[in-house]
Amino acid sequence: GTEGYSSCAGVATLASGALYVAGTFSATLDDVALSGTGSPVVSEGDDDVFVARFGTTGVPEIAWRFGDLFEQRAKAMGSDAAGRLYVLAEDSGTEGHGGVDLWLLVLSGDGHLTEERRYGTGNDETALALAVAPDGSTAFAGTLTEPLDLGAGALGGDTFVAAFDPSGAPRWSHG
C-alpha cells in the first residue's frame, strides 16, 4: 500500500527464493520498512524508485529508495546468477546530464547499491526494456530525442538497443 502514487516496473527472483519488486512511488510506501530504519519508505520529493524484498512466504521484508527531489521512475528489472539486481530507470534529477536520463542501478542481493550508470543528453531519453544474462551482461532499449554515444558509437535520435558486458563496458549498440 501507499499514500500517493505507486507502480510496479518489474519482478526478479533469486536462488534464495526471495522475490524483489522494483517500481516508482510518491509519498509513502507503508507496507514495508526502509532498510536499516524500521520506518516506512518515504519519497524524497517527486517520484522515486523503490526496490522491495518479499520473503518466501510473501511477507514484505525490507525496501530501498533511490532518488532525489526530482523525478526518478523505474522501468524494468532483472537479476543475474550471482544474485545481483538490475533496475533500469529514468532520472530527471540533479545527478544527470539534463532532461530525463537513462539510469541503470546495480544492487547486491542485500540491497546495497554497488554500481550506477547514467546515459543522457540535454534532452529526454526514454527507457523501455532491460535484459540481464546469468553472467551479468545487460542489454536495454529505449528512445532518444537527439544523438547519443553509449560507448559503442553514436546513435541517432530514435529507438535503440545497446548491449554491455558484465563490467558495464559497451559491446555494441544499434539505433
mmCIF file of C-alpha atoms in Angstrom:
data_model
loop_
_atom_site.group_PDB
_atom_site.id
_atom_site.type_symbol
_atom_site.label_atom_id
_atom_site.label_comp_id
_atom_site.label_asym_id
_atom_site.label_seq_id
_atom_site.Cartn_x
_atom_site.Cartn_y
_atom_site.Cartn_z
ATOM 1 C CA GLY A 1 0.000 0.000 0.000
ATOM 2 C CA THR A 2 0.971 3.589 -0.437
ATOM 3 C CA GLU A 3 -0.112 7.091 0.348
ATOM 4 C CA GLY A 4 0.252 8.805 -3.018
ATOM 5 C CA TYR A 5 1.117 7.015 -6.229
ATOM 6 C CA SER A 6 2.916 3.709 -6.841
ATOM 7 C CA SER A 7 3.545 1.439 -9.825
ATOM 8 C CA CYS A 8 5.450 -1.775 -10.455
ATOM 9 C CA ALA A 9 8.117 -1.914 -13.166
ATOM 10 C CA GLY A 10 9.476 -5.411 -12.717
ATOM 11 C CA VAL A 11 9.928 -8.509 -10.600
ATOM 12 C CA ALA A 12 13.037 -10.647 -10.062
ATOM 13 C CA THR A 13 13.733 -13.772 -8.040
ATOM 14 C CA LEU A 14 16.998 -15.012 -6.581
ATOM 15 C CA ALA A 15 18.160 -18.557 -5.876
ATOM 16 C CA SER A 16 17.346 -17.966 -2.184
ATOM 17 C CA GLY A 17 13.670 -17.854 -3.114
ATOM 18 C CA ALA A 18 13.342 -14.172 -2.222
ATOM 19 C CA LEU A 19 11.300 -12.089 -4.619
ATOM 20 C CA TYR A 20 12.156 -8.479 -5.446
ATOM 21 C CA VAL A 21 9.879 -5.828 -6.900
ATOM 22 C CA ALA A 22 11.065 -2.558 -8.447
ATOM 23 C CA GLY A 23 8.776 0.355 -9.043
ATOM 24 C CA THR A 24 8.022 4.021 -8.709
ATOM 25 C CA PHE A 25 6.252 5.776 -5.854
ATOM 26 C CA SER A 26 5.470 9.152 -4.382
ATOM 27 C CA ALA A 27 4.688 9.947 -0.767
ATOM 28 C CA THR A 28 4.907 6.801 1.427
ATOM 29 C CA LEU A 29 5.123 3.021 0.953
ATOM 30 C CA ASP A 30 3.625 1.869 4.219
ATOM 31 C CA ASP A 31 3.640 -1.940 3.848
ATOM 32 C CA VAL A 32 7.389 -2.375 4.103
ATOM 33 C CA ALA A 33 10.151 -0.801 6.219
ATOM 34 C CA LEU A 34 13.062 1.201 4.861
ATOM 35 C CA SER A 35 16.373 -0.639 5.121
ATOM 36 C CA GLY A 36 18.090 -0.060 8.460
ATOM 37 C CA THR A 37 15.385 2.177 9.942
ATOM 38 C CA GLY A 38 12.216 0.189 10.528
ATOM 39 C CA SER A 39 10.348 3.256 9.252
ATOM 40 C CA PRO A 40 8.048 3.456 6.224
ATOM 41 C CA VAL A 41 9.683 4.257 2.883
ATOM 42 C CA VAL A 42 9.138 7.962 2.116
ATOM 43 C CA SER A 43 9.931 9.628 -1.212
ATOM 44 C CA GLU A 44 12.384 12.498 -1.065
ATOM 45 C CA GLY A 45 10.495 14.723 -3.482
ATOM 46 C CA ASP A 46 8.672 13.859 -6.676
ATOM 47 C CA ASP A 47 8.545 10.210 -7.758
ATOM 48 C CA ASP A 48 11.359 7.951 -6.528
ATOM 49 C CA VAL A 49 12.461 4.416 -7.373
ATOM 50 C CA PHE A 50 11.940 1.631 -4.838
ATOM 51 C CA VAL A 51 13.129 -1.956 -4.598
ATOM 52 C CA ALA A 52 11.285 -4.168 -2.093
ATOM 53 C CA ARG A 53 12.136 -7.699 -0.965
ATOM 54 C CA PHE A 54 9.484 -10.279 -0.131
ATOM 55 C CA GLY A 55 10.296 -13.490 1.742
ATOM 56 C CA THR A 56 9.437 -16.971 0.538
ATOM 57 C CA THR A 57 6.006 -16.743 2.199
ATOM 58 C CA GLY A 58 5.178 -13.409 0.522
ATOM 59 C CA VAL A 59 5.732 -11.220 3.561
ATOM 60 C CA PRO A 60 7.297 -7.816 2.732
ATOM 61 C CA GLU A 61 10.685 -7.709 4.462
ATOM 62 C CA ILE A 62 12.568 -4.564 3.552
ATOM 63 C CA ALA A 63 12.783 -1.829 0.915
ATOM 64 C CA TRP A 64 15.267 0.642 -0.506
ATOM 65 C CA ARG A 65 14.593 4.067 -2.029
ATOM 66 C CA PHE A 66 16.630 5.716 -4.782
ATOM 67 C CA GLY A 67 16.104 9.287 -5.899
ATOM 68 C CA ASP A 68 16.285 12.936 -5.028
ATOM 69 C CA LEU A 69 13.953 15.940 -5.060
ATOM 70 C CA PHE A 70 13.244 15.451 -8.760
ATOM 71 C CA GLU A 71 11.527 12.629 -10.646
ATOM 72 C CA GLN A 72 13.008 9.145 -10.957
ATOM 73 C CA ARG A 73 10.952 6.287 -12.443
ATOM 74 C CA ALA A 74 11.748 2.574 -12.534
ATOM 75 C CA LYS A 75 11.039 0.995 -15.931
ATOM 76 C CA ALA A 76 12.370 -2.598 -15.806
ATOM 77 C CA MET A 77 14.138 -5.078 -13.524
ATOM 78 C CA GLY A 78 16.281 -8.203 -13.811
ATOM 79 C CA SER A 79 18.751 -10.345 -11.884
ATOM 80 C CA ASP A 80 21.840 -12.415 -12.633
ATOM 81 C CA ALA A 81 23.082 -15.809 -11.391
ATOM 82 C CA ALA A 82 25.299 -14.140 -8.751
ATOM 83 C CA GLY A 83 22.238 -12.603 -7.056
ATOM 84 C CA ARG A 84 22.697 -9.028 -8.249
ATOM 85 C CA LEU A 85 19.633 -6.954 -9.081
ATOM 86 C CA TYR A 86 19.436 -4.555 -12.028
ATOM 87 C CA VAL A 87 16.929 -1.720 -12.315
ATOM 88 C CA LEU A 88 16.581 0.353 -15.474
ATOM 89 C CA ALA A 89 15.096 3.737 -14.671
ATOM 90 C CA GLU A 90 14.687 7.271 -15.910
ATOM 91 C CA ASP A 91 16.209 10.111 -13.913
ATOM 92 C CA SER A 92 15.398 13.808 -14.193
ATOM 93 C CA GLY A 93 17.328 14.594 -11.015
ATOM 94 C CA THR A 94 20.436 16.516 -10.118
ATOM 95 C CA GLU A 95 22.981 13.776 -10.949
ATOM 96 C CA GLY A 96 22.329 13.553 -14.684
ATOM 97 C CA HIS A 97 23.084 15.270 -17.956
ATOM 98 C CA GLY A 98 19.927 17.392 -18.089
ATOM 99 C CA GLY A 99 16.464 16.434 -19.246
ATOM 100 C CA VAL A 100 15.498 12.825 -18.494
ATOM 101 C CA ASP A 101 18.448 10.405 -18.482
ATOM 102 C CA LEU A 102 18.696 6.625 -18.658
ATOM 103 C CA TRP A 103 19.771 5.257 -15.266
ATOM 104 C CA LEU A 104 20.923 1.699 -14.575
ATOM 105 C CA LEU A 105 21.222 0.721 -10.908
ATOM 106 C CA VAL A 106 23.038 -2.469 -9.861
ATOM 107 C CA LEU A 107 22.344 -3.755 -6.349
ATOM 108 C CA SER A 108 23.710 -6.631 -4.341
ATOM 109 C CA GLY A 109 21.150 -9.210 -3.197
ATOM 110 C CA ASP A 110 21.030 -7.456 0.176
ATOM 111 C CA GLY A 111 20.012 -4.203 -1.492
ATOM 112 C CA HIS A 112 23.254 -2.241 -1.407
ATOM 113 C CA LEU A 113 23.859 -0.083 -4.464
ATOM 114 C CA THR A 114 27.086 -1.393 -5.998
ATOM 115 C CA GLU A 115 27.056 0.493 -9.283
ATOM 116 C CA GLU A 116 25.036 3.031 -11.198
ATOM 117 C CA ARG A 117 25.384 4.241 -14.762
ATOM 118 C CA ARG A 118 23.723 7.284 -16.309
ATOM 119 C CA TYR A 119 23.415 7.983 -20.005
ATOM 120 C CA GLY A 120 21.940 11.117 -21.445
ATOM 121 C CA THR A 121 21.991 14.331 -23.387
ATOM 122 C CA GLY A 122 20.483 17.677 -22.506
ATOM 123 C CA ASN A 123 17.109 16.379 -23.728
ATOM 124 C CA ASP A 124 14.917 13.445 -22.761
ATOM 125 C CA GLU A 125 15.735 9.767 -23.168
ATOM 126 C CA THR A 126 13.181 7.009 -22.528
ATOM 127 C CA ALA A 127 13.922 3.592 -21.007
ATOM 128 C CA LEU A 128 11.787 0.786 -22.448
ATOM 129 C CA ALA A 129 13.207 -2.674 -21.688
ATOM 130 C CA LEU A 130 16.043 -4.492 -19.886
ATOM 131 C CA ALA A 131 17.518 -7.981 -20.230
ATOM 132 C CA VAL A 132 20.097 -9.462 -17.863
ATOM 133 C CA ALA A 133 22.138 -12.596 -18.652
ATOM 134 C CA PRO A 134 23.251 -15.040 -15.938
ATOM 135 C CA ASP A 135 26.823 -13.625 -16.134
ATOM 136 C CA GLY A 136 25.627 -10.037 -15.543
ATOM 137 C CA SER A 137 25.773 -8.898 -19.160
ATOM 138 C CA THR A 138 22.966 -6.432 -19.826
ATOM 139 C CA ALA A 139 21.055 -5.088 -22.776
ATOM 140 C CA PHE A 140 18.500 -2.337 -22.749
ATOM 141 C CA ALA A 141 16.337 -0.494 -25.218
ATOM 142 C CA GLY A 142 14.824 2.939 -25.311
ATOM 143 C CA THR A 143 14.301 6.072 -27.341
ATOM 144 C CA LEU A 144 16.465 9.150 -27.836
ATOM 145 C CA THR A 145 15.497 12.688 -28.789
ATOM 146 C CA GLU A 146 18.972 13.512 -30.077
ATOM 147 C CA PRO A 147 22.173 11.579 -30.902
ATOM 148 C CA LEU A 148 23.919 9.853 -28.010
ATOM 149 C CA ASP A 149 27.002 7.646 -27.751
ATOM 150 C CA LEU A 150 26.535 4.871 -25.193
ATOM 151 C CA GLY A 151 30.170 3.879 -25.690
ATOM 152 C CA ALA A 152 29.910 1.770 -28.843
ATOM 153 C CA GLY A 153 29.355 4.529 -31.389
ATOM 154 C CA ALA A 154 26.901 7.370 -31.793
ATOM 155 C CA LEU A 155 23.210 6.539 -32.041
ATOM 156 C CA GLY A 156 20.714 8.724 -33.862
ATOM 157 C CA GLY A 157 17.735 10.305 -32.178
ATOM 158 C CA ASP A 158 15.331 7.358 -32.318
ATOM 159 C CA THR A 159 14.712 3.881 -30.909
ATOM 160 C CA PHE A 160 17.866 1.989 -29.880
ATOM 161 C CA VAL A 161 19.156 -1.181 -28.265
ATOM 162 C CA ALA A 162 22.562 -1.475 -26.584
ATOM 163 C CA ALA A 163 24.478 -4.406 -25.064
ATOM 164 C CA PHE A 164 27.089 -4.293 -22.293
ATOM 165 C CA ASP A 165 29.463 -6.896 -20.840
ATOM 166 C CA PRO A 166 29.357 -7.834 -17.120
ATOM 167 C CA SER A 167 31.708 -4.959 -16.215
ATOM 168 C CA GLY A 168 29.426 -2.439 -17.933
ATOM 169 C CA ALA A 169 31.723 -1.940 -20.929
ATOM 170 C CA PRO A 170 29.773 -1.459 -24.158
ATOM 171 C CA ARG A 171 29.650 -4.402 -26.573
ATOM 172 C CA TRP A 172 27.524 -2.854 -29.289
ATOM 173 C CA SER A 173 24.594 -0.562 -29.907
ATOM 174 C CA HIS A 174 22.157 -0.085 -32.767
ATOM 175 C CA GLY A 175 19.591 2.579 -33.473
#
